[in-house]
N, CA and C of each residue as an Amber inpcrd file, in Angstrom:
protein
   588
   1.0240000  -1.2360000  -0.3530000   0.5580000   0.0270000   0.0170000
   0.6700000   1.5720000  -0.1480000   0.5110000   2.0280000  -1.1110000
   1.5100000   3.6790000  -0.8420000   0.0660000   4.5030000  -0.6060000
   1.2770000   6.0090000  -0.4550000   0.5570000   6.8730000  -0.1360000
   1.1980000   8.1030000   0.0000000   1.2980000   9.0370000  -0.2220000
   1.6130000  10.3040000  -0.3240000   1.2540000  12.2210000   0.1830000
  -0.2530000  11.5390000  -0.0340000  -0.9160000  12.6230000   0.5580000
  -1.1370000  14.0480000   2.0200000  -1.5280000  14.3840000   1.8090000
  -0.9840000  15.4310000   3.5820000  -2.7020000  14.5160000   4.1860000
  -2.1670000  14.3360000   5.7060000  -3.0950000  14.1020000   6.5820000
  -4.8340000  15.3920000   6.7590000  -5.2770000  14.8230000   6.5790000
  -6.6690000  15.7680000   7.1430000  -6.9030000  16.3320000   8.1480000
  -6.3270000  15.9380000   9.5280000  -5.4610000  16.2940000  10.4340000
  -4.3930000  16.7650000  11.1530000  -4.0230000  18.6090000  11.0750000
  -2.9400000  18.7910000  10.8200000  -1.7480000  18.1620000  11.7770000
  -2.5700000  17.8210000  13.0910000  -1.8720000  17.4030000  14.6650000
  -1.2710000  15.9220000  14.0140000  -1.7440000  15.3500000  12.9460000
  -0.3030000  14.0400000  12.0790000   0.1600000  14.5950000  11.0810000
   0.7140000  15.9810000  10.8160000   1.0830000  16.2880000  10.3270000
   2.8710000  15.6650000  10.6770000   3.8710000  15.2250000   9.9930000
   5.0980000  14.6080000  10.6670000   6.0940000  16.6690000  11.2500000
   6.3700000  16.4210000  12.0830000   7.6120000  17.3280000  12.0880000
   9.4150000  16.6620000  11.9410000   9.3270000  17.5330000  11.0860000
  11.1350000  17.0490000  10.9200000  12.0010000  18.5500000  11.7120000
  12.0770000  18.4460000  12.8710000  12.7450000  19.1300000  13.2380000
  13.9740000  18.6090000  14.4680000  14.1490000  17.7390000  14.6070000
  15.1020000  17.0390000  15.6090000  16.4270000  17.0570000  14.7320000
  16.6850000  17.0990000  13.3900000  18.0620000  17.6840000  13.5210000
  18.4460000  16.1360000  13.2010000  18.0520000  14.6720000  13.2510000
  18.7890000  13.4050000  13.2260000  17.3390000  12.8900000  12.4440000
  17.8570000  11.7650000  11.0400000  16.7870000  11.5310000  10.7680000
  15.9240000  10.2160000  11.7730000  16.9020000   9.9840000  12.8170000
  16.4160000   9.0570000  13.9960000  15.3890000   9.5810000  15.0670000
  15.8840000  11.2290000  15.1770000  15.1160000  12.1920000  15.9730000
  13.8150000  12.0520000  15.3800000  13.7910000  11.9350000  14.4170000
  12.4940000  12.5380000  13.3790000  11.3900000  11.5130000  12.6620000
  12.2690000  10.1230000  12.8960000  11.0770000   9.3210000  13.4050000
  10.6330000   8.7670000  14.5570000  11.3510000   8.8720000  15.7810000
  10.8980000   8.8270000  17.6820000   9.7390000   9.9750000  16.8550000
   9.4590000  10.9860000  16.5920000   8.7000000  11.9850000  16.2310000
   6.9540000  11.5270000  15.7870000   7.6180000  10.6050000  15.6820000
   6.1690000  10.5680000  14.6460000   4.9860000   9.6290000  15.8770000
   5.6930000   9.3500000  17.2740000   4.5130000   9.1230000  18.7450000
   4.3000000  10.8190000  19.2400000   3.5530000  11.2240000  18.6490000
   3.8670000  12.5690000  19.5890000   2.9150000  11.7160000  21.0430000
   3.0420000  13.4640000  21.6340000   2.3110000  13.4330000  23.4380000
   2.9090000  12.3320000  23.6600000   3.9330000  11.5630000  23.9260000
   4.5250000  11.1190000  24.8390000   4.1780000  10.9450000  26.4430000
   4.2090000  11.5280000  26.4590000   4.2370000  11.8620000  28.4230000
   2.9680000  11.8340000  28.3760000   1.9240000  11.7890000  28.1550000
   0.1130000  12.6120000  28.1640000  -0.4480000  11.0940000  28.0720000
  -1.5680000  11.2080000  28.5030000  -2.4250000   9.8440000  28.2450000
  -3.3920000   9.9150000  26.7350000  -2.9250000  11.1450000  26.2500000
  -3.4800000  11.1830000  25.0780000  -2.1230000  10.9850000  24.0580000
  -1.2450000   9.8550000  23.6390000  -0.3360000   9.8380000  22.8450000
  -0.4480000   9.8630000  21.1350000   0.0370000  10.7460000  20.5190000
  -0.3890000  11.2290000  19.3140000   0.0860000  10.5520000  17.9780000
  -0.7070000   9.0000000  17.5310000   0.3030000   8.3220000  16.8030000
   0.2330000   8.9760000  14.9110000   1.2180000   8.9020000  15.0290000
   1.3540000   9.8350000  13.4610000   1.5830000   8.7450000  12.3920000
   1.5380000   6.8510000  13.1540000   1.9580000   6.2150000  11.7720000
   0.5490000   5.6630000  12.3890000  -0.4840000   6.2030000  11.8690000
  -1.7040000   5.3520000  12.1220000  -1.4290000   4.3080000  10.6080000
  -1.6250000   4.3300000  10.2370000  -1.8210000   2.8020000   8.9050000
  -0.2360000   2.8830000   8.1080000  -0.3080000   1.7040000   6.8950000
   0.8830000   1.8100000   6.4170000   0.9010000   2.6860000   5.3440000
  -0.0490000   3.7280000   5.0000000   0.3070000   5.0920000   3.8760000
   0.9150000   6.0200000   4.4200000   0.4990000   5.7090000   5.8620000
   1.5650000   7.2690000   6.7010000   3.0050000   6.6120000   6.8280000
   3.1140000   5.8810000   7.4710000   4.2890000   5.4000000   7.2630000
   5.5700000   5.4460000   5.6530000   4.2750000   5.3630000   4.4670000
   4.8560000   5.2530000   3.2000000   5.5440000   7.4660000   3.0700000
   4.3940000   7.9370000   3.5290000   4.0820000   9.2850000   3.4290000
   5.4890000   9.9360000   4.2890000   5.8150000   9.1100000   5.2890000
   6.9710000   9.7950000   6.2200000   8.0680000   9.0260000   5.0460000
   8.6120000   8.5700000   4.8910000   9.4880000   8.0500000   4.1020000
   9.6060000   8.8330000   2.7940000   8.3370000   9.4680000   2.4290000
   8.3880000  10.0330000   0.9900000   8.9870000  11.8440000   1.6740000
   7.9560000  12.4030000   2.9750000   8.9890000  13.6160000   3.7320000
  10.2260000  13.7600000   4.1630000  10.1070000  12.4260000   4.5130000
  12.0450000  12.0390000   5.8400000  13.1090000  12.4350000   4.3410000
  12.5640000  12.3140000   2.8370000  13.4360000  12.1350000   1.6750000
  14.3700000  11.1140000   1.9200000  13.9950000   9.9100000   2.2080000
  14.2780000   8.3870000   2.5050000  13.5880000   7.4550000   1.6370000
  12.7580000   7.9370000   0.0350000  12.2940000   6.9570000  -0.7670000
  13.0640000   6.4060000  -1.6990000  13.3360000   5.5050000  -1.9990000
  14.4860000   5.0430000  -3.1250000  13.7560000   5.2540000  -4.2800000
  14.1580000   5.4490000  -5.4400000  14.0240000   5.4500000  -6.7550000
  12.8140000   7.0530000  -7.2940000  12.9530000   7.3450000  -5.6770000
  12.4730000   8.8960000  -6.5130000  10.7900000   8.8550000  -5.8580000
  10.3970000   7.1650000  -6.0060000   9.1920000   7.0670000  -6.0010000
   8.2060000   6.0180000  -3.7990000   6.9280000   6.7170000  -4.4920000
   6.7080000   6.1930000  -3.1520000   6.3760000   4.8080000  -2.9020000
   6.9530000   4.2270000  -1.4510000   7.6790000   3.3360000  -1.0700000
   5.8770000   2.2100000  -0.8420000   6.6390000   1.1240000  -1.0330000
   5.4060000   0.4850000  -1.1810000   5.6500000  -0.3440000   0.5450000
   4.6200000   0.0140000   1.4470000   4.4680000  -0.3050000   2.8730000
   3.2790000  -1.7770000   3.1010000   3.4100000  -2.1530000   3.9810000
   2.7470000  -3.6370000   4.4130000   2.4510000  -3.2920000   6.1330000
   1.3340000  -3.8190000   5.8760000   0.4310000  -3.7990000   8.1060000
   2.0710000  -4.5950000   8.2660000   2.8250000  -5.5340000   8.3640000
   3.9320000  -5.7540000   8.8430000   5.1770000  -5.0220000   9.0210000
   5.2740000  -3.9530000   7.8720000   6.5770000  -3.8490000   7.5750000
   6.4180000  -1.7750000   8.5030000   4.4850000  -1.8280000   9.3130000
   4.3360000  -0.8650000  10.1720000   4.4940000  -1.3490000  11.4020000
   4.0530000  -2.3500000  11.5770000   4.7190000  -3.4540000  12.9490000
   6.2270000  -3.3340000  12.9610000   6.5500000  -3.7780000  12.1450000
   8.3460000  -3.7310000  12.9640000   8.3700000  -2.2480000  12.6320000
   8.3850000  -1.1570000  11.4680000   7.8670000   0.4990000  12.3670000
   8.2340000   0.6450000  13.4040000   6.6700000   0.2770000  13.2140000
   6.8440000   0.7660000  15.4960000   7.5160000   0.2710000  16.4880000
   7.7330000  -0.7440000  15.7850000   8.5910000  -1.7440000  17.5460000
  10.2090000  -0.5620000  17.7440000  10.8370000  -0.9260000  16.1060000
  11.8220000   0.0420000  16.1610000  11.5740000   1.2510000  16.9630000
  11.2550000   2.3360000  16.3960000  10.6520000   3.3500000  16.8660000
  10.7800000   3.4810000  18.2870000  10.2520000   2.8000000  18.9270000
  10.0960000   2.9520000  20.2720000  10.9990000   1.9940000  21.6910000
  12.0190000   1.2100000  20.0190000  13.6360000   1.2590000  20.7460000
  14.5760000   2.3170000  20.2540000  14.2080000   3.1380000  19.2150000
  14.9180000   3.8410000  19.2620000  14.6170000   4.8140000  20.2120000
  13.7150000   5.3110000  20.6470000  13.1970000   6.3120000  21.2320000
  13.8180000   5.5260000  23.1330000  14.0960000   4.3900000  23.3830000
  14.1340000   4.0930000  24.4950000  15.7400000   4.4550000  24.5370000
  16.3080000   3.8330000  23.7830000  18.2870000   3.8790000  23.1780000
  18.4070000   5.5380000  23.5980000  17.5660000   6.5630000  23.1530000
  18.3420000   7.6270000  23.1210000  18.3020000   7.9820000  24.4480000
  16.5560000   7.9750000  24.9210000  16.2240000   8.5470000  26.5960000
  17.7410000   8.0940000  27.0790000  17.6060000   6.5230000  27.2220000
  18.7210000   6.0060000  27.9210000  19.8990000   6.5800000  28.1770000
  20.4830000   6.6010000  26.6870000  22.2030000   7.1260000  26.7860000
  21.7210000   8.3430000  27.0420000  21.0740000   9.1100000  26.7760000
  20.7610000  10.7810000  27.1880000  20.9550000  10.7350000  29.1380000
  20.5870000   9.4070000  29.3550000  20.3570000   9.9090000  30.6330000
  22.1060000   8.7190000  31.2560000  22.7000000   8.6380000  30.7170000
  24.1770000   7.9780000  31.2230000  24.1650000   6.0680000  31.1160000
  22.7590000   6.0720000  31.1950000  22.4400000   4.2710000  31.6970000
  22.1150000   3.5970000  30.4400000  22.8150000   2.3410000  30.4230000
  22.6540000   0.9920000  29.2980000  21.2680000   0.7810000  28.8320000
  20.7690000   0.6720000  27.4830000  19.9650000   0.2200000  27.0850000
  19.1830000  -1.2900000  27.0140000  18.5890000  -0.8050000  27.4830000
  17.9550000  -2.5150000  27.2050000  18.2360000  -3.6460000  26.1590000
  18.8100000  -4.8750000  26.7090000  19.2980000  -5.3980000  25.5360000
  18.8420000  -6.0340000  24.2510000  17.3520000  -6.1170000  24.7070000
  16.0360000  -6.6040000  23.9570000  15.9510000  -5.2930000  22.5120000
  15.8070000  -3.9530000  23.1110000  15.9150000  -2.8800000  22.2460000
  17.3240000  -2.6350000  21.3770000  18.8990000  -3.1010000  22.6050000
  20.3560000  -3.4130000  21.4480000  19.8030000  -4.1490000  20.3440000
  19.4790000  -5.8150000  20.9950000  19.2360000  -6.3570000  19.5740000
  18.1110000  -6.1620000  18.3300000  16.9610000  -5.4960000  18.9230000
  16.0650000  -5.4620000  17.5570000  16.5920000  -3.9120000  16.4130000
  17.4150000  -3.0580000  17.4080000  17.7520000  -2.2610000  16.7890000
  19.2680000  -2.3200000  15.2040000  20.4470000  -2.7530000  16.1780000
  21.6520000  -3.7140000  16.2700000  20.7820000  -4.4530000  14.5620000
  19.4010000  -5.3270000  14.9910000  19.3540000  -6.2970000  13.8170000
  18.8720000  -5.4270000  12.9090000  17.7190000  -3.9380000  13.0650000
  17.3650000  -3.3470000  11.2260000  18.6460000  -2.6250000  10.7930000
  19.4920000  -2.2070000  12.0080000  20.6970000  -1.1630000  11.3670000
  21.4630000  -2.7080000  10.5780000  22.0310000  -3.7690000  10.6020000
  21.9480000  -4.5460000   9.8140000  21.6830000  -4.7510000   8.8880000
  20.8860000  -4.1480000   8.5630000  20.0300000  -4.4740000   7.0860000
  20.8630000  -3.7410000   5.8170000  20.4070000  -4.3190000   4.4490000
  21.2640000  -3.0610000   3.5290000  20.3980000  -1.9790000   3.4220000
  21.4420000  -0.9950000   4.2490000  20.0670000   0.5910000   4.0140000
  20.2070000   1.1480000   2.8100000  20.2370000   1.9180000   2.3380000
  19.7230000   2.9730000   1.1580000  21.3090000   3.2550000   0.7170000
  20.7800000   2.6770000  -0.9000000  22.2730000   3.2010000  -1.4550000
  22.0460000   4.4990000  -1.9560000  22.9190000   5.4680000  -1.7940000
  23.0790000   6.7200000  -2.6690000  23.1660000   6.9400000  -3.4000000
  22.4900000   7.2440000  -4.7360000  23.1160000   7.2110000  -5.9970000
  23.5100000   8.9870000  -6.7480000  23.9320000   9.0510000  -7.5790000
  24.1660000  10.1880000  -8.0870000  22.9900000  10.7660000  -9.3650000
  22.7860000  11.4640000  -9.7410000  22.4880000  11.7260000 -11.1130000
  20.7570000  11.8930000  -9.9590000  19.7090000  12.2430000 -10.9860000
  18.0200000  12.4760000 -10.2530000  17.2010000  11.5670000  -9.4880000
  18.0260000  10.4170000  -9.4340000  17.2330000   9.9990000  -8.2460000
  18.5170000   9.1170000  -7.0380000  17.8740000   9.9840000  -5.9220000
  18.5010000  10.0330000  -4.7140000  19.0950000   8.6710000  -3.8280000
  18.3160000   7.9520000  -3.8850000  18.8910000   6.2740000  -3.4000000
  18.1470000   4.9960000  -4.1290000  18.0730000   4.2640000  -4.0460000
  18.5310000   2.9030000  -4.5560000  18.2960000   2.1740000  -3.1620000
  17.4020000   0.7120000  -3.3510000  17.2620000  -0.2450000  -2.6320000
  16.7440000  -1.2690000  -3.3340000  16.5160000  -2.3780000  -2.7330000
  15.6580000  -4.2240000  -3.3920000  14.1510000  -3.6450000  -2.5510000
  14.4040000  -3.6430000  -1.3820000  13.3030000  -3.3600000  -0.5200000
  13.4620000  -1.6510000   0.6340000  12.6230000  -1.3810000  -0.4010000
  12.2950000   0.1970000   0.0870000  12.2620000   0.6790000   1.1700000
  11.1870000  -0.2450000   1.8130000  10.8500000   0.3280000   3.5170000
  12.1560000  -0.5440000   4.1180000  12.4950000  -1.2120000   4.5590000
  13.3840000  -2.2230000   4.8710000  14.7070000  -1.0530000   4.6960000
  14.9470000  -0.6950000   3.8370000  16.7310000  -0.0690000   3.8310000
  15.8950000   1.1560000   4.4460000  15.0790000   2.1140000   4.4970000
  14.4640000   3.1800000   5.1250000  14.8070000   3.1200000   6.3750000
  14.1630000   2.4540000   6.8030000  14.2900000   2.0570000   7.8240000
  15.5600000   1.3700000   8.6930000  16.5300000   0.6040000   8.1650000
  17.7150000  -0.0450000   8.3810000  18.6160000   1.8070000   8.1900000
  18.2400000   2.7400000   7.6250000  19.0170000   3.8020000   7.0400000
  19.0250000   4.4940000   8.7100000  17.5880000   4.4950000   9.0110000
  17.1330000   5.2430000  10.5130000  17.8620000   4.6750000  11.4870000
  18.2600000   3.1680000  11.6810000  18.4780000   2.5160000  12.4270000
  20.2270000   2.8660000  12.4510000  20.6370000   3.2390000  11.7490000
  22.4670000   3.4510000  11.5520000  22.6140000   4.7560000  12.4630000
  21.4210000   5.2630000  11.5380000  21.7030000   6.8590000  12.4450000
  21.3950000   7.1780000  13.9440000  21.2010000   6.0600000  14.3190000
  20.6690000   6.1300000  16.1880000  21.9920000   5.7310000  16.6930000
  22.5200000   4.2570000  16.1670000  23.6000000   3.9500000  16.2700000
  24.9130000   4.7270000  16.1540000  24.4170000   5.7510000  15.1660000
  25.6340000   6.1400000  15.2990000  25.5300000   7.4520000  16.4430000
  24.4500000   7.8430000  16.5870000  23.9570000   8.8450000  17.0260000
  25.1170000   8.9230000  18.5280000  23.9930000   7.1140000  19.1220000
  24.3000000   7.2650000  20.5490000  25.6710000   6.6110000  20.9720000
  26.8100000   6.7210000  20.0140000  27.9170000   6.0210000  20.3170000
  28.9220000   7.6450000  18.9860000  28.2220000   8.9860000  19.5300000
  28.7860000  10.0060000  19.7820000  29.1190000  11.2200000  20.3400000
  29.3600000  11.7680000  20.9810000  29.6500000  13.0740000  20.9560000
  28.6560000  14.2210000  21.3080000  27.5440000  14.1490000  20.2610000
  26.4940000  14.4310000  19.7990000  25.2530000  13.9960000  20.7400000
  25.6650000  12.9830000  20.9170000  24.4010000  12.6700000  21.9800000
  24.4450000  13.4820000  23.3130000  25.2110000  14.4290000  23.7390000
  25.4170000  15.4970000  24.6660000  24.4540000  16.8190000  24.6150000
  24.3330000  16.4430000  23.0740000  23.1840000  18.1900000  22.6160000
  22.2000000  17.0410000  22.6370000  21.5350000  16.2380000  22.6820000
  20.1820000  16.1240000  22.2970000  19.4870000  16.0180000  23.3910000
  18.3640000  17.0050000  23.2260000  17.5230000  16.8770000  24.0480000
  16.0530000  16.8650000  24.2620000  15.2670000  17.2680000  25.5000000
  13.4980000  17.1690000  24.9720000  13.2060000  18.3020000  25.1560000
  12.2210000  18.6600000  24.3450000  11.5470000  19.4340000  24.5400000
  10.9440000  19.9490000  25.8220000  10.9110000  21.3360000  27.2480000
  10.8100000  21.6120000  27.8490000   9.3820000  21.9760000  27.9640000
   8.4380000  22.1340000  26.8110000   7.2660000  22.3060000  26.5110000
   6.2920000  20.8380000  27.5320000   5.7430000  20.8800000  28.6400000
   5.6030000  19.6630000  29.5270000   4.2040000  19.0070000  28.3020000
   3.9500000  19.4710000  26.9080000   2.6690000  18.5710000  26.1630000
   3.5170000  18.6660000  25.1200000   4.1470000  18.3500000  25.1020000
   5.5070000  17.8470000  24.0370000   6.4830000  16.8930000  24.2060000
   6.5700000  16.0450000  23.5220000   8.1060000  15.1470000  24.1010000
   8.9250000  14.7910000  23.1950000   8.6410000  15.7600000  22.1640000
  10.2500000  16.0790000  21.1210000  11.4960000  16.1000000  21.3610000
  11.9340000  14.8410000  20.7870000  13.4540000  14.8570000  21.1030000
  14.5770000  16.3270000  19.6610000  14.9220000  16.6310000  20.2390000
  16.2720000  16.9910000  19.2080000  16.9810000  17.5530000  19.0800000
  18.1560000  17.5150000  18.2270000  19.4650000  18.0530000  18.1090000
  19.6940000  19.6340000  18.8260000  20.4550000  20.0590000  19.8060000
  20.3010000  21.6500000  20.7100000  21.6870000  21.5120000  19.5680000
  21.9040000  22.5170000  17.7990000  22.2030000  22.8950000  17.1460000
  22.7800000  24.6550000  17.4590000  21.7120000  25.3240000  18.2390000
  22.4130000  26.6180000  18.8490000  23.5640000  26.8670000  19.0800000
  24.2250000  27.8500000  18.9270000  25.8730000  28.4570000  19.4440000
  25.6990000  27.9860000  20.5890000  24.8490000  28.9800000  21.2970000
  25.7110000  28.2880000  22.6920000  24.7120000  26.9850000  23.0510000
  24.4240000  26.5450000  23.0460000  23.6410000  25.2640000  23.3610000
  22.2770000  25.3220000  24.6140000  21.9030000  26.9300000  24.6410000
  20.1430000  27.1330000  25.3540000  19.1740000  26.8710000  24.6920000
  19.0100000  26.0880000  24.0090000  17.7770000  25.4610000  22.9800000
  17.2820000  24.6630000  24.1900000  15.1660000  25.6960000  24.6600000
  14.3940000  24.9280000  25.2530000  13.4360000  24.0650000  24.1430000
  13.6590000  24.5880000  23.5690000  12.1690000  24.0970000  22.7090000
  12.4850000  23.5030000  21.7690000  11.3110000  22.5030000  20.9290000
  11.4700000  21.7110000  20.0730000  11.8960000  22.7820000  18.2200000
  10.8810000  23.8280000  18.6780000  11.0630000  24.8520000  17.4220000
  10.3870000  26.3170000  17.9260000  11.1250000  27.4350000  17.7640000
  10.2560000  28.1860000  18.0860000   8.9770000  28.2630000  17.1380000
   8.5180000  28.1300000  16.7310000   7.5230000  27.9360000  15.6560000
   6.4760000  27.2120000  16.6220000   6.5770000  25.6850000  17.1580000
   5.4080000  25.1870000  17.9160000   5.8690000  25.7480000  19.0910000
   6.6340000  25.2100000  19.9860000   6.2310000  24.9770000  21.3950000
   6.5810000  26.3240000  22.0650000   8.2950000  27.4610000  21.4880000
   8.9310000  28.9690000  22.2830000   7.6640000  29.3090000  21.7540000
   7.0320000  29.3200000  20.6920000   5.7840000  30.7570000  20.6990000
   4.5930000  30.4520000  21.3480000   4.6520000  29.6680000  22.3880000
   3.6910000  28.7620000  22.9500000   3.6970000  29.3600000  24.6310000
   5.1980000  28.7230000  24.5790000   5.9020000  29.2850000  25.8420000
   5.4640000  31.0210000  25.9140000   6.4500000  31.6240000  25.1440000
   6.4870000  32.6460000  24.9720000   4.5460000  33.8380000  25.3920000
   3.7940000  32.8460000  24.3670000   2.3250000  33.5360000  25.0090000
   2.2550000  33.2330000  25.9910000   2.1220000  31.7940000  26.4300000
   2.0040000  32.0970000  27.9680000   1.8630000  32.2110000  28.8070000
   3.9840000  33.3520000  28.8210000   4.4050000  34.0220000  29.2740000
   3.7850000  35.3390000  29.8210000   3.4300000  36.1010000  28.3600000
   3.2640000  37.2790000  28.5350000   1.5080000  37.3770000  28.6890000
   0.8810000  36.3090000  28.6630000  -0.6930000  36.1520000  29.1760000
  -0.1120000  36.1430000  31.0800000   0.4150000  35.4230000  31.3980000
   1.1680000  35.6330000  32.8300000   1.3260000  36.7740000  32.9930000
   2.3430000  37.3350000  32.8910000   2.7080000  38.6110000  33.5660000
   1.3680000  39.7410000  32.9300000   0.5570000  39.9940000  32.1220000
  -0.4160000  40.4860000  31.9040000  -1.0930000  40.4560000  32.9090000
  -2.1880000  39.1920000  33.5670000  -2.7940000  39.2280000  34.7330000
  -2.3280000  39.2500000  35.4760000  -0.8360000  38.8620000  35.9440000
  -0.2910000  39.4040000  37.3110000   0.0260000  41.0500000  37.6560000
  -0.1440000  41.8850000  36.5680000  -0.0830000  43.2420000  35.8330000
  -0.7700000  43.5220000  36.2900000  -2.3940000  43.4590000  36.4680000
  -4.1330000  44.1080000  36.1740000  -4.0150000  43.7710000  38.0090000
  -3.7890000  42.0440000  38.4440000  -3.8390000  42.1100000  40.0640000
  -3.6340000  42.6920000  40.5540000  -2.5370000  43.3610000  40.6920000
  -1.3870000  44.5200000  41.7270000  -2.1320000  45.6370000  41.8720000
């Protein structure tokens, strides 16, 4: 099954603000700390759309994704999230997560191509997931891991690579959570000034 049309619900749009393919993939589950987590990969067509929007579609064509591919992608996504979170905390990841990620990373990934076609692969969905898994392994073993943060908005759970010069970025994006925090701060200060 394939599909690349935008979702009807804007909340299901994919945020590509993590700074790394693995962090962008982890963001396909939003509001992780809420009782109403937001699944942005509800069906195989959504995963195919993510591959296209993430520029991980082989041969420039929509990726064919099965229900089995989707189930495996969700398992990998959660293992990647746990890997990044435990690594950020200086803890050892769960052996089952390491095994799942290593297995995905060991598969043939997308082969870069010169010319009009950016990538090629025999099994495009599996190759795209292998590329994402390899990115997570490289991130977990690099000094860049120290720059991975979680958005400080309590309603957001997005992880991002802080590429700011001072390394003081607090929000996944100023257009998203940063603006919300500014507006909330302004309203709070305005209310406090009125009650004085």
